C-alpha cells in the first residue's frame, strides 16, 4: 500500500524514525544499515517502504535500497522469523554478506545476530537457499557500477562452477586484481580443489 516515502526527517530514535510528509508524521522502523546512511534531522529523505498490517498493529518499515527491502521481504516470509528479527539480521550484516552467508551455508554468521539461535539460523539457510542471488546487493540504489568481484563471480558461474565454489574462489583472489586477472586466479584455485 505504501511503497515509498519522501519527507523531512524530524526525529531519530533507533531503530525508529519520524518522517514528516506534508504535515503527517510517519513512524518508520529501519535497519541500522539504513540509519547510518541518513542525513541529519530536518533534511529531506526518501525511503522505500514495506507496510505491514497485523491484528494488533500497523507498521511501516523503511529501507535505503531496493535490495534491503527485497531481503527483508524474503526474511519475513520464513516461518518463525518476524519483522523484528528481519530488521536485526539486516542491522547485523549487509545484504551482500547475507547473500554470501546463504550461498556458503554459514549458520555462524546468523547466530552472531542477537535473537537468532542455531535452529533459526539453519532454517534461514535452508529456506533462503537460491532465493537471494549473488547480485542482490547490486539492485536499485546500489552505488556505482558492479564491483570486479561480482563480474568475476558471474564469469565463474557461467563457466559451470557452483555458486559455493565460485564464492570460495573469490575469497582467494587478491583484492586489487583486475577482472581478467581475478578470473585467472579463481580458475587456478578451482583447478587445485
PDB file of C-alpha atoms in Angstrom:
ATOM      1  CA  UNK A   1       0.000   0.000   0.000  1.00  0.00           C
ATOM      2  CA  UNK A   2       2.745   2.491   0.915  1.00  0.00           C
ATOM      3  CA  UNK A   3       5.796   1.794  -1.244  1.00  0.00           C
ATOM      4  CA  UNK A   4       7.871   4.929  -0.808  1.00  0.00           C
ATOM      5  CA  UNK A   5       8.013   7.943   1.495  1.00  0.00           C
ATOM      6  CA  UNK A   6       9.709  11.255   0.891  1.00  0.00           C
ATOM      7  CA  UNK A   7       9.692  13.929   3.523  1.00  0.00           C
ATOM      8  CA  UNK A   8      11.609  15.725   6.249  1.00  0.00           C
ATOM      9  CA  UNK A   9      13.371  13.670   8.893  1.00  0.00           C
ATOM     10  CA  UNK A  10      12.157  15.190  12.161  1.00  0.00           C
ATOM     11  CA  UNK A  11      13.231  12.650  14.810  1.00  0.00           C
ATOM     12  CA  UNK A  12      15.565   9.683  15.174  1.00  0.00           C
ATOM     13  CA  UNK A  13      15.036   7.154  17.990  1.00  0.00           C
ATOM     14  CA  UNK A  14      16.837   3.997  16.749  1.00  0.00           C
ATOM     15  CA  UNK A  15      15.512   1.886  15.177  1.00  0.00           C
ATOM     16  CA  UNK A  16      12.571   4.254  14.646  1.00  0.00           C
ATOM     17  CA  UNK A  17      12.442   7.476  12.629  1.00  0.00           C
ATOM     18  CA  UNK A  18       9.727  10.049  12.294  1.00  0.00           C
ATOM     19  CA  UNK A  19       9.348  11.491   8.804  1.00  0.00           C
ATOM     20  CA  UNK A  20       7.097  14.498   8.189  1.00  0.00           C
ATOM     21  CA  UNK A  21       5.327  14.153   4.858  1.00  0.00           C
ATOM     22  CA  UNK A  22       3.037  17.125   4.144  1.00  0.00           C
ATOM     23  CA  UNK A  23       2.141  17.604   7.808  1.00  0.00           C
ATOM     24  CA  UNK A  24       1.749  13.920   8.702  1.00  0.00           C
ATOM     25  CA  UNK A  25       4.484  12.324  10.838  1.00  0.00           C
ATOM     26  CA  UNK A  26       5.125   8.708   9.869  1.00  0.00           C
ATOM     27  CA  UNK A  27       6.909   6.440  12.352  1.00  0.00           C
ATOM     28  CA  UNK A  28       9.172   4.160  10.337  1.00  0.00           C
ATOM     29  CA  UNK A  29      11.331   1.327  11.651  1.00  0.00           C
ATOM     30  CA  UNK A  30      14.633   0.954   9.778  1.00  0.00           C
ATOM     31  CA  UNK A  31      17.646  -1.382   9.941  1.00  0.00           C
ATOM     32  CA  UNK A  32      20.886   0.133  11.233  1.00  0.00           C
ATOM     33  CA  UNK A  33      22.390  -0.031   7.723  1.00  0.00           C
ATOM     34  CA  UNK A  34      19.749   2.449   6.532  1.00  0.00           C
ATOM     35  CA  UNK A  35      20.049   4.565   9.668  1.00  0.00           C
ATOM     36  CA  UNK A  36      23.773   5.107   9.077  1.00  0.00           C
ATOM     37  CA  UNK A  37      23.097   6.436   5.546  1.00  0.00           C
ATOM     38  CA  UNK A  38      20.613   9.101   6.619  1.00  0.00           C
ATOM     39  CA  UNK A  39      21.384  12.821   6.701  1.00  0.00           C
ATOM     40  CA  UNK A  40      20.784  14.830   9.845  1.00  0.00           C
ATOM     41  CA  UNK A  41      17.446  15.888  11.299  1.00  0.00           C
ATOM     42  CA  UNK A  42      15.487  18.489   9.271  1.00  0.00           C
ATOM     43  CA  UNK A  43      16.833  17.175   5.951  1.00  0.00           C
ATOM     44  CA  UNK A  44      14.709  15.657   3.180  1.00  0.00           C
ATOM     45  CA  UNK A  45      14.932  11.878   2.878  1.00  0.00           C
ATOM     46  CA  UNK A  46      13.438   9.231   0.622  1.00  0.00           C
ATOM     47  CA  UNK A  47      12.843   5.684   1.840  1.00  0.00           C
ATOM     48  CA  UNK A  48      11.447   2.608   0.126  1.00  0.00           C
ATOM     49  CA  UNK A  49       8.894   1.107   2.483  1.00  0.00           C
ATOM     50  CA  UNK A  50       7.129  -2.080   3.454  1.00  0.00           C
ATOM     51  CA  UNK A  51       3.725  -1.640   5.114  1.00  0.00           C
ATOM     52  CA  UNK A  52       2.656  -4.452   7.440  1.00  0.00           C
ATOM     53  CA  UNK A  53      -0.843  -4.853   8.858  1.00  0.00           C
ATOM     54  CA  UNK A  54      -1.434  -7.220  11.773  1.00  0.00           C
ATOM     55  CA  UNK A  55      -4.345  -7.728  14.142  1.00  0.00           C
ATOM     56  CA  UNK A  56      -2.752  -5.581  16.831  1.00  0.00           C
ATOM     57  CA  UNK A  57      -0.653  -3.094  14.825  1.00  0.00           C
ATOM     58  CA  UNK A  58       0.124  -1.398  11.546  1.00  0.00           C
ATOM     59  CA  UNK A  59       3.844  -0.910  11.000  1.00  0.00           C
ATOM     60  CA  UNK A  60       5.895   0.846   8.372  1.00  0.00           C
ATOM     61  CA  UNK A  61       9.453  -0.288   7.652  1.00  0.00           C
ATOM     62  CA  UNK A  62      11.884   1.822   5.639  1.00  0.00           C
ATOM     63  CA  UNK A  63      14.941   0.943   3.555  1.00  0.00           C
ATOM     64  CA  UNK A  64      17.616   2.908   1.736  1.00  0.00           C
ATOM     65  CA  UNK A  65      17.864   0.417  -1.148  1.00  0.00           C
ATOM     66  CA  UNK A  66      15.617  -1.957  -3.061  1.00  0.00           C
ATOM     67  CA  UNK A  67      17.938  -4.861  -2.223  1.00  0.00           C
ATOM     68  CA  UNK A  68      17.447  -4.247   1.526  1.00  0.00           C
ATOM     69  CA  UNK A  69      13.684  -4.247   1.087  1.00  0.00           C
ATOM     70  CA  UNK A  70      13.794  -7.443  -1.005  1.00  0.00           C
ATOM     71  CA  UNK A  71      15.936  -9.161   1.636  1.00  0.00           C
ATOM     72  CA  UNK A  72      13.554  -8.021   4.399  1.00  0.00           C
ATOM     73  CA  UNK A  73      10.564  -9.385   2.498  1.00  0.00           C
ATOM     74  CA  UNK A  74      12.329 -12.706   1.895  1.00  0.00           C
ATOM     75  CA  UNK A  75      13.214 -12.969   5.597  1.00  0.00           C
ATOM     76  CA  UNK A  76       9.708 -12.288   6.931  1.00  0.00           C
ATOM     77  CA  UNK A  77       8.237 -14.991   4.676  1.00  0.00           C
ATOM     78  CA  UNK A  78      10.095 -17.592   6.725  1.00  0.00           C
ATOM     79  CA  UNK A  79       8.076 -19.286   9.466  1.00  0.00           C
ATOM     80  CA  UNK A  80       9.186 -18.089  12.898  1.00  0.00           C
ATOM     81  CA  UNK A  81      11.002 -15.006  11.586  1.00  0.00           C
ATOM     82  CA  UNK A  82       9.163 -11.801  12.348  1.00  0.00           C
ATOM     83  CA  UNK A  83       9.813  -8.254  11.320  1.00  0.00           C
ATOM     84  CA  UNK A  84      11.971  -7.524  14.400  1.00  0.00           C
ATOM     85  CA  UNK A  85      14.230 -10.493  13.640  1.00  0.00           C
ATOM     86  CA  UNK A  86      14.453  -9.497   9.981  1.00  0.00           C
ATOM     87  CA  UNK A  87      15.490  -5.957  10.982  1.00  0.00           C
ATOM     88  CA  UNK A  88      18.077  -7.417  13.374  1.00  0.00           C
ATOM     89  CA  UNK A  89      19.551  -9.544  10.562  1.00  0.00           C
ATOM     90  CA  UNK A  90      19.788  -6.545   8.223  1.00  0.00           C
ATOM     91  CA  UNK A  91      21.257  -4.455  11.040  1.00  0.00           C
ATOM     92  CA  UNK A  92      23.891  -7.108  11.744  1.00  0.00           C
ATOM     93  CA  UNK A  93      25.046  -7.736   8.165  1.00  0.00           C
ATOM     94  CA  UNK A  94      24.842  -6.120   4.756  1.00  0.00           C
ATOM     95  CA  UNK A  95      22.692  -7.606   2.014  1.00  0.00           C
ATOM     96  CA  UNK A  96      25.838  -8.838   0.232  1.00  0.00           C
ATOM     97  CA  UNK A  97      27.057 -10.524   3.430  1.00  0.00           C
ATOM     98  CA  UNK A  98      23.618 -12.082   3.868  1.00  0.00           C
ATOM     99  CA  UNK A  99      23.632 -13.471   0.304  1.00  0.00           C
ATOM    100  CA  UNK A 100      27.175 -14.764   0.772  1.00  0.00           C
ATOM    101  CA  UNK A 101      26.330 -16.447   4.103  1.00  0.00           C
ATOM    102  CA  UNK A 102      23.396 -18.195   2.418  1.00  0.00           C
ATOM    103  CA  UNK A 103      25.437 -19.247  -0.619  1.00  0.00           C
ATOM    104  CA  UNK A 104      28.211 -20.649   1.586  1.00  0.00           C
ATOM    105  CA  UNK A 105      25.708 -22.112   4.081  1.00  0.00           C
ATOM    106  CA  UNK A 106      27.379 -20.469   7.101  1.00  0.00           C
ATOM    107  CA  UNK A 107      24.999 -20.607  10.109  1.00  0.00           C
ATOM    108  CA  UNK A 108      27.643 -18.993  12.348  1.00  0.00           C
ATOM    109  CA  UNK A 109      27.130 -15.617  10.680  1.00  0.00           C
ATOM    110  CA  UNK A 110      23.441 -15.679  11.634  1.00  0.00           C
ATOM    111  CA  UNK A 111      23.980 -16.812  15.217  1.00  0.00           C
ATOM    112  CA  UNK A 112      26.048 -13.658  15.798  1.00  0.00           C
ATOM    113  CA  UNK A 113      22.845 -11.645  15.333  1.00  0.00           C
ATOM    114  CA  UNK A 114      21.017 -11.112  18.657  1.00  0.00           C
ATOM    115  CA  UNK A 115      17.878 -13.241  18.908  1.00  0.00           C
ATOM    116  CA  UNK A 116      18.936 -15.908  16.391  1.00  0.00           C
ATOM    117  CA  UNK A 117      19.874 -19.324  17.660  1.00  0.00           C
ATOM    118  CA  UNK A 118      21.304 -22.306  15.831  1.00  0.00           C
ATOM    119  CA  UNK A 119      17.928 -23.753  14.778  1.00  0.00           C
ATOM    120  CA  UNK A 120      16.657 -20.444  13.411  1.00  0.00           C
ATOM    121  CA  UNK A 121      19.957 -19.915  11.570  1.00  0.00           C
ATOM    122  CA  UNK A 122      19.673 -23.349   9.943  1.00  0.00           C
ATOM    123  CA  UNK A 123      16.051 -22.664   8.960  1.00  0.00           C
ATOM    124  CA  UNK A 124      17.094 -19.328   7.399  1.00  0.00           C
ATOM    125  CA  UNK A 125      19.826 -21.038   5.379  1.00  0.00           C
ATOM    126  CA  UNK A 126      17.511 -23.801   4.218  1.00  0.00           C
ATOM    127  CA  UNK A 127      14.598 -21.597   3.204  1.00  0.00           C
ATOM    128  CA  UNK A 128      16.622 -18.781   1.622  1.00  0.00           C
ATOM    129  CA  UNK A 129      18.939 -21.011  -0.397  1.00  0.00           C
ATOM    130  CA  UNK A 130      18.657 -19.998  -4.040  1.00  0.00           C
ATOM    131  CA  UNK A 131      16.309 -17.082  -3.268  1.00  0.00           C
ATOM    132  CA  UNK A 132      18.956 -14.416  -2.632  1.00  0.00           C
ATOM    133  CA  UNK A 133      21.331 -14.367  -5.586  1.00  0.00           C
ATOM    134  CA  UNK A 134      24.931 -13.136  -5.545  1.00  0.00           C
ATOM    135  CA  UNK A 135      23.847  -9.989  -7.405  1.00  0.00           C
ATOM    136  CA  UNK A 136      21.154  -8.981  -4.882  1.00  0.00           C
ATOM    137  CA  UNK A 137      23.305  -6.194  -3.495  1.00  0.00           C
ATOM    138  CA  UNK A 138      23.663  -4.679  -6.973  1.00  0.00           C
ATOM    139  CA  UNK A 139      19.952  -3.750  -7.187  1.00  0.00           C
ATOM    140  CA  UNK A 140      18.433  -0.288  -7.355  1.00  0.00           C
ATOM    141  CA  UNK A 141      20.133   2.162  -5.076  1.00  0.00           C
ATOM    142  CA  UNK A 142      23.457   0.328  -5.001  1.00  0.00           C
ATOM    143  CA  UNK A 143      26.236   2.820  -5.511  1.00  0.00           C
ATOM    144  CA  UNK A 144      28.372   2.759  -8.630  1.00  0.00           C
ATOM    145  CA  UNK A 145      28.883   0.075 -11.194  1.00  0.00           C
ATOM    146  CA  UNK A 146      29.258  -3.629 -10.493  1.00  0.00           C
ATOM    147  CA  UNK A 147      32.346  -4.427  -8.480  1.00  0.00           C
ATOM    148  CA  UNK A 148      35.070  -6.562 -10.104  1.00  0.00           C
ATOM    149  CA  UNK A 149      34.339  -9.415  -7.657  1.00  0.00           C
ATOM    150  CA  UNK A 150      30.750  -9.675  -8.902  1.00  0.00           C
ATOM    151  CA  UNK A 151      31.960  -9.754 -12.522  1.00  0.00           C
ATOM    152  CA  UNK A 152      34.445 -12.489 -11.613  1.00  0.00           C
ATOM    153  CA  UNK A 153      31.682 -14.392  -9.804  1.00  0.00           C
ATOM    154  CA  UNK A 154      29.399 -14.177 -12.850  1.00  0.00           C
ATOM    155  CA  UNK A 155      32.230 -15.385 -15.106  1.00  0.00           C
ATOM    156  CA  UNK A 156      32.939 -18.412 -12.889  1.00  0.00           C
ATOM    157  CA  UNK A 157      29.229 -19.238 -12.690  1.00  0.00           C
ATOM    158  CA  UNK A 158      28.926 -19.051 -16.484  1.00  0.00           C
ATOM    159  CA  UNK A 159      31.872 -21.464 -16.763  1.00  0.00           C
ATOM    160  CA  UNK A 160      29.808 -24.056 -14.898  1.00  0.00           C
ATOM    161  CA  UNK A 161      31.105 -23.742 -11.335  1.00  0.00           C
ATOM    162  CA  UNK A 162      28.585 -23.807  -8.497  1.00  0.00           C
ATOM    163  CA  UNK A 163      27.869 -20.646  -6.547  1.00  0.00           C
ATOM    164  CA  UNK A 164      29.613 -22.094  -3.483  1.00  0.00           C
ATOM    165  CA  UNK A 165      32.760 -22.968  -5.459  1.00  0.00           C
ATOM    166  CA  UNK A 166      32.834 -19.558  -7.140  1.00  0.00           C
ATOM    167  CA  UNK A 167      32.443 -17.677  -3.830  1.00  0.00           C
ATOM    168  CA  UNK A 168      35.239 -19.735  -2.260  1.00  0.00           C
ATOM    169  CA  UNK A 169      37.481 -18.931  -5.221  1.00  0.00           C
ATOM    170  CA  UNK A 170      36.732 -15.205  -4.908  1.00  0.00           C
ATOM    171  CA  UNK A 171      37.961 -15.271  -1.317  1.00  0.00           C
ATOM    172  CA  UNK A 172      41.364 -16.436  -2.627  1.00  0.00           C
ATOM    173  CA  UNK A 173      41.720 -13.645  -5.213  1.00  0.00           C
ATOM    174  CA  UNK A 174      43.827 -10.614  -4.342  1.00  0.00           C
ATOM    175  CA  UNK A 175      41.553  -7.583  -3.810  1.00  0.00           C
ATOM    176  CA  UNK A 176      43.419  -5.342  -6.261  1.00  0.00           C
ATOM    177  CA  UNK A 177      43.269  -7.862  -9.151  1.00  0.00           C
ATOM    178  CA  UNK A 178      41.625  -6.818 -12.414  1.00  0.00           C
ATOM    179  CA  UNK A 179      38.643  -8.806 -13.667  1.00  0.00           C
ATOM    180  CA  UNK A 180      40.708 -10.878 -16.122  1.00  0.00           C
ATOM    181  CA  UNK A 181      43.448 -11.493 -13.540  1.00  0.00           C
ATOM    182  CA  UNK A 182      40.796 -12.370 -10.940  1.00  0.00           C
ATOM    183  CA  UNK A 183      39.212 -14.926 -13.255  1.00  0.00           C
ATOM    184  CA  UNK A 184      42.653 -16.415 -13.924  1.00  0.00           C
ATOM    185  CA  UNK A 185      43.404 -16.644 -10.165  1.00  0.00           C
ATOM    186  CA  UNK A 186      39.948 -18.096  -9.489  1.00  0.00           C
ATOM    187  CA  UNK A 187      40.366 -20.801 -12.141  1.00  0.00           C
ATOM    188  CA  UNK A 188      43.828 -21.617 -10.823  1.00  0.00           C
ATOM    189  CA  UNK A 189      42.421 -22.048  -7.301  1.00  0.00           C
ATOM    190  CA  UNK A 190      39.475 -24.165  -8.518  1.00  0.00           C
ATOM    191  CA  UNK A 191      41.748 -26.459 -10.524  1.00  0.00           C
ATOM    192  CA  UNK A 192      43.595 -27.368  -7.292  1.00  0.00           C
ATOM    193  CA  UNK A 193      40.447 -28.090  -5.281  1.00  0.00           C
TER     194      UNK A 193
END
